[in-house]
Amino acid sequence: MGALDWAKVVHQHQWWRLFSCIWLHAGLIHLIVNMMSLLFIGIRLEQQFGFVRIGIIYLLSGFGGSVLSALFLRNHYISVGASGALFGLLGCMLSELIMNWTIYSNKAAAITTLLFIIAINLAIGILPHADNFAHIGGFVSGFLFGFVLLARPQFGWMERHELPQTDQPPKYKTYQYVLWGAALLLLLVGYVVGLAMLFKGKNGNDGCHWCRYLNCVPSSRWKCST
């Protein structure tokens, strides 16, 4: 029905499943939790940067999560859900904070809170029945896209009073150009290499034998093979 299925993506050339799985969920609770998370994370981002840029980050982060998930989970599972795209929004929040570091107050509190939220959500992903590879792939994609697309925040009218008064036109700083170029290069290389490996049928676990523990850590209470 459009879920991420490695065999269908690779052998039947149904590449569109890398996108379609983002809009499918495994049940009503799964859908409600993800949509509540989207409201919590997405509204402020859209207010600051507009729905076009945030929509691009959301979609391509979900795509990046699907690619990484397919590389490592292969034909053992199918995967659905918007979690990879949501982690992409968390990632771009972090990179946007770094990219526009000089304009924010309470920087330490903001970055500590954000890192805590990210760490908790990634930790939940090591439980069974969660696709943490999609979470990680989405987060990394969103983190890099944040450097590329969110270099200068477009504050809404409610926040204009927070901007310093100046007659000078806004300019990018040198470190922003460096981060923008590095992030764009990493995105291009990552997507090209990831897609090439995927459609050649490569197994991501062959080059990283411990990576399976990023998706699920076995314990006496559950098995990761179920």
CSV table of C-alpha atoms in Angstrom, one decimal:
chain,number,residue,atom,x,y,z
A,1,MET,CA,0.0,0.0,0.0
A,2,GLY,CA,3.0,2.3,-0.3
A,3,ALA,CA,5.1,1.2,2.7
A,4,LEU,CA,8.8,1.1,2.5
A,5,ASP,CA,9.6,-2.4,1.3
A,6,TRP,CA,13.3,-2.9,0.3
A,7,ALA,CA,12.5,-5.7,-2.2
A,8,LYS,CA,9.9,-3.7,-4.0
A,9,VAL,CA,12.1,-0.5,-4.1
A,10,VAL,CA,15.2,-2.3,-5.4
A,11,HIS,CA,13.9,-5.2,-7.4
A,12,GLN,CA,10.6,-3.8,-8.7
A,13,HIS,CA,11.9,-0.3,-9.1
A,14,GLN,CA,9.1,1.2,-6.9
A,15,TRP,CA,11.3,4.2,-5.9
A,16,TRP,CA,8.3,6.2,-5.0
A,17,ARG,CA,7.9,4.2,-1.8
A,18,LEU,CA,10.8,6.2,-0.4
A,19,PHE,CA,8.4,9.1,-0.3
A,20,SER,CA,5.0,7.5,0.1
A,21,CYS,CA,5.9,5.7,3.3
A,22,ILE,CA,6.2,9.1,5.0
A,23,TRP,CA,2.4,9.6,4.8
A,24,LEU,CA,1.4,6.1,6.0
A,25,HIS,CA,1.1,5.1,9.7
A,26,ALA,CA,0.7,1.8,11.5
A,27,GLY,CA,-2.4,2.8,13.3
A,28,LEU,CA,-4.4,5.6,14.8
A,29,ILE,CA,-2.2,6.1,17.8
A,30,HIS,CA,0.9,6.3,15.6
A,31,LEU,CA,-0.8,8.9,13.4
A,32,ILE,CA,-2.0,11.0,16.4
A,33,VAL,CA,1.4,11.0,18.1
A,34,ASN,CA,3.2,12.1,14.9
A,35,MET,CA,0.7,14.8,14.1
A,36,MET,CA,0.9,16.2,17.6
A,37,SER,CA,4.6,16.3,17.3
A,38,LEU,CA,4.3,18.0,13.9
A,39,LEU,CA,2.1,20.7,15.4
A,40,PHE,CA,4.5,21.2,18.3
A,41,ILE,CA,7.6,21.4,16.2
A,42,GLY,CA,6.3,22.7,12.9
A,43,ILE,CA,4.2,25.7,13.7
A,44,ARG,CA,7.0,27.9,15.0
A,45,LEU,CA,9.3,26.9,12.2
A,46,GLU,CA,6.7,27.8,9.6
A,47,GLN,CA,6.1,31.1,11.3
A,48,GLN,CA,9.8,32.0,11.1
A,49,PHE,CA,10.7,30.6,7.7
A,50,GLY,CA,7.6,30.0,5.7
A,51,PHE,CA,5.9,26.7,4.7
A,52,VAL,CA,8.0,26.3,1.5
A,53,ARG,CA,11.4,26.0,3.0
A,54,ILE,CA,10.1,24.0,6.0
A,55,GLY,CA,8.1,21.8,3.6
A,56,ILE,CA,11.2,21.1,1.5
A,57,ILE,CA,13.1,20.1,4.7
A,58,TYR,CA,10.3,17.9,5.9
A,59,LEU,CA,9.9,16.1,2.6
A,60,LEU,CA,13.6,15.6,1.9
A,61,SER,CA,14.4,14.6,5.5
A,62,GLY,CA,11.7,11.9,5.3
A,63,PHE,CA,13.3,10.8,2.0
A,64,GLY,CA,16.8,10.7,3.6
A,65,GLY,CA,15.4,8.6,6.5
A,66,SER,CA,13.8,6.2,4.0
A,67,VAL,CA,17.1,5.7,2.2
A,68,LEU,CA,19.1,4.9,5.3
A,69,SER,CA,16.3,2.7,6.6
A,70,ALA,CA,16.2,0.7,3.4
A,71,LEU,CA,20.0,0.3,3.3
A,72,PHE,CA,20.1,-1.2,6.8
A,73,LEU,CA,16.7,-2.9,7.4
A,74,ARG,CA,16.6,-4.3,3.8
A,75,ASN,CA,14.0,-7.1,3.4
A,76,HIS,CA,13.5,-8.0,7.0
A,77,TYR,CA,10.9,-5.3,7.8
A,78,ILE,CA,8.6,-2.8,6.2
A,79,SER,CA,8.5,0.7,7.5
A,80,VAL,CA,5.9,3.5,7.6
A,81,GLY,CA,5.5,6.8,9.4
A,82,ALA,CA,6.5,10.5,9.4
A,83,SER,CA,9.1,10.1,12.2
A,84,GLY,CA,12.1,10.5,9.9
A,85,ALA,CA,10.6,13.8,8.5
A,86,LEU,CA,9.9,15.0,12.1
A,87,PHE,CA,13.4,14.2,13.2
A,88,GLY,CA,14.5,16.3,10.2
A,89,LEU,CA,12.6,19.3,11.7
A,90,LEU,CA,14.4,18.7,15.0
A,91,GLY,CA,17.7,18.6,13.1
A,92,CYS,CA,17.1,21.8,11.3
A,93,MET,CA,16.1,23.5,14.5
A,94,LEU,CA,19.5,22.6,15.9
A,95,SER,CA,21.5,23.7,12.8
A,96,GLU,CA,19.5,26.9,12.5
A,97,LEU,CA,20.4,27.7,16.1
A,98,ILE,CA,24.1,27.2,15.3
A,99,MET,CA,23.9,29.0,11.9
A,100,ASN,CA,22.2,32.1,13.4
A,101,TRP,CA,24.0,31.9,16.8
A,102,THR,CA,24.7,35.6,17.2
A,103,ILE,CA,21.1,36.8,17.1
A,104,TYR,CA,19.8,34.6,20.0
A,105,SER,CA,19.7,35.2,23.7
A,106,ASN,CA,19.8,32.3,26.2
A,107,LYS,CA,21.8,30.3,23.8
A,108,ALA,CA,23.0,27.7,26.3
A,109,ALA,CA,19.5,27.0,27.6
A,110,ALA,CA,18.1,26.7,24.1
A,111,ILE,CA,20.7,24.3,22.8
A,112,THR,CA,20.6,22.2,26.0
A,113,THR,CA,16.9,21.8,25.9
A,114,LEU,CA,16.9,20.9,22.2
A,115,LEU,CA,19.7,18.4,22.6
A,116,PHE,CA,17.9,16.8,25.5
A,117,ILE,CA,14.7,16.4,23.4
A,118,ILE,CA,16.7,14.9,20.5
A,119,ALA,CA,18.5,12.5,22.8
A,120,ILE,CA,15.3,11.2,24.4
A,121,ASN,CA,13.6,10.6,21.1
A,122,LEU,CA,16.6,8.8,19.6
A,123,ALA,CA,16.8,6.7,22.8
A,124,ILE,CA,13.2,5.7,22.4
A,125,GLY,CA,14.1,4.5,18.9
A,126,ILE,CA,16.3,1.7,20.1
A,127,LEU,CA,13.2,-0.1,21.4
A,128,PRO,CA,11.7,-2.8,19.1
A,129,HIS,CA,9.1,-1.9,16.4
A,130,ALA,CA,10.6,1.6,16.0
A,131,ASP,CA,12.7,2.4,12.8
A,132,ASN,CA,15.6,4.3,14.3
A,133,PHE,CA,17.5,4.3,11.1
A,134,ALA,CA,14.7,6.5,9.6
A,135,HIS,CA,15.0,8.7,12.6
A,136,ILE,CA,18.8,9.0,12.3
A,137,GLY,CA,18.7,9.5,8.5
A,138,GLY,CA,16.0,12.1,8.8
A,139,PHE,CA,17.8,14.0,11.6
A,140,VAL,CA,21.1,14.1,9.7
A,141,SER,CA,19.3,15.3,6.5
A,142,GLY,CA,17.3,18.0,8.4
A,143,PHE,CA,20.4,19.1,10.3
A,144,LEU,CA,22.3,19.7,7.0
A,145,PHE,CA,19.4,21.2,5.2
A,146,GLY,CA,19.0,23.7,8.1
A,147,PHE,CA,22.5,25.1,7.2
A,148,VAL,CA,21.5,25.3,3.6
A,149,LEU,CA,18.0,26.8,3.8
A,150,LEU,CA,17.7,28.6,7.1
A,151,ALA,CA,20.8,30.8,7.1
A,152,ARG,CA,18.9,33.9,8.1
A,153,PRO,CA,15.6,33.8,10.0
A,154,GLN,CA,12.6,35.7,8.6
A,155,PHE,CA,11.0,36.8,11.8
A,156,GLY,CA,7.3,37.4,11.9
A,157,TRP,CA,5.8,40.7,13.1
A,158,MET,CA,5.5,39.5,16.7
A,159,GLU,CA,9.3,39.2,16.9
A,160,ARG,CA,10.4,42.3,15.1
A,161,HIS,CA,11.0,44.1,18.3
A,162,GLU,CA,13.7,41.6,19.2
A,163,LEU,CA,15.8,42.5,16.2
A,164,PRO,CA,18.6,45.1,16.7
A,165,GLN,CA,17.9,48.5,15.1
A,166,THR,CA,20.2,49.2,12.2
A,167,ASP,CA,20.2,50.9,8.8
A,168,GLN,CA,22.7,48.4,7.3
A,169,PRO,CA,21.3,45.7,5.0
A,170,PRO,CA,21.5,42.2,6.5
A,171,LYS,CA,24.6,40.3,5.6
A,172,TYR,CA,25.8,36.8,5.9
A,173,LYS,CA,28.8,36.1,8.1
A,174,THR,CA,31.9,34.2,6.9
A,175,TYR,CA,31.2,31.2,9.1
A,176,GLN,CA,27.6,31.0,7.6
A,177,TYR,CA,29.1,30.7,4.1
A,178,VAL,CA,31.5,28.0,5.2
A,179,LEU,CA,28.7,26.0,6.9
A,180,TRP,CA,26.4,26.4,3.9
A,181,GLY,CA,29.0,25.1,1.5
A,182,ALA,CA,30.0,22.2,3.7
A,183,ALA,CA,26.4,21.1,4.4
A,184,LEU,CA,25.5,21.3,0.7
A,185,LEU,CA,28.5,19.2,-0.3
A,186,LEU,CA,27.7,16.6,2.4
A,187,LEU,CA,24.1,16.4,1.3
A,188,LEU,CA,24.9,15.9,-2.4
A,189,VAL,CA,27.5,13.2,-1.6
A,190,GLY,CA,25.3,11.5,1.0
A,191,TYR,CA,22.3,11.2,-1.3
A,192,VAL,CA,24.3,10.1,-4.3
A,193,VAL,CA,26.2,7.5,-2.4
A,194,GLY,CA,23.2,6.3,-0.5
A,195,LEU,CA,21.0,5.9,-3.5
A,196,ALA,CA,23.7,4.2,-5.5
A,197,MET,CA,24.3,1.7,-2.8
A,198,LEU,CA,20.5,1.1,-2.4
A,199,PHE,CA,19.7,0.4,-6.0
A,200,LYS,CA,22.8,-1.8,-6.4
A,201,GLY,CA,21.4,-3.9,-3.6
A,202,LYS,CA,24.2,-3.2,-1.1
A,203,ASN,CA,23.7,-4.0,2.6
A,204,GLY,CA,24.7,-1.2,4.9
A,205,ASN,CA,25.4,-3.7,7.7
A,206,ASP,CA,28.3,-5.2,5.7
A,207,GLY,CA,30.4,-2.1,6.3
A,208,CYS,CA,29.1,-1.5,9.8
A,209,HIS,CA,28.5,-4.6,11.9
A,210,TRP,CA,27.6,-2.7,15.1
A,211,CYS,CA,25.1,-0.4,13.4
A,212,ARG,CA,22.2,-2.8,14.0
A,213,TYR,CA,22.3,-1.7,17.7
A,214,LEU,CA,21.4,1.8,16.7
A,215,ASN,CA,18.0,0.4,15.7
A,216,CYS,CA,17.3,-2.0,18.5
A,217,VAL,CA,19.2,-3.1,21.6
A,218,PRO,CA,18.3,-6.6,22.7
A,219,SER,CA,17.4,-7.3,26.3
A,220,SER,CA,15.8,-10.0,28.4
A,221,ARG,CA,12.4,-8.3,27.9
A,222,TRP,CA,12.4,-8.2,24.1
A,223,LYS,CA,14.0,-9.6,21.0
A,224,CYS,CA,15.1,-7.4,18.2
A,225,SER,CA,14.3,-10.1,15.6
A,226,THR,CA,10.6,-9.8,16.1
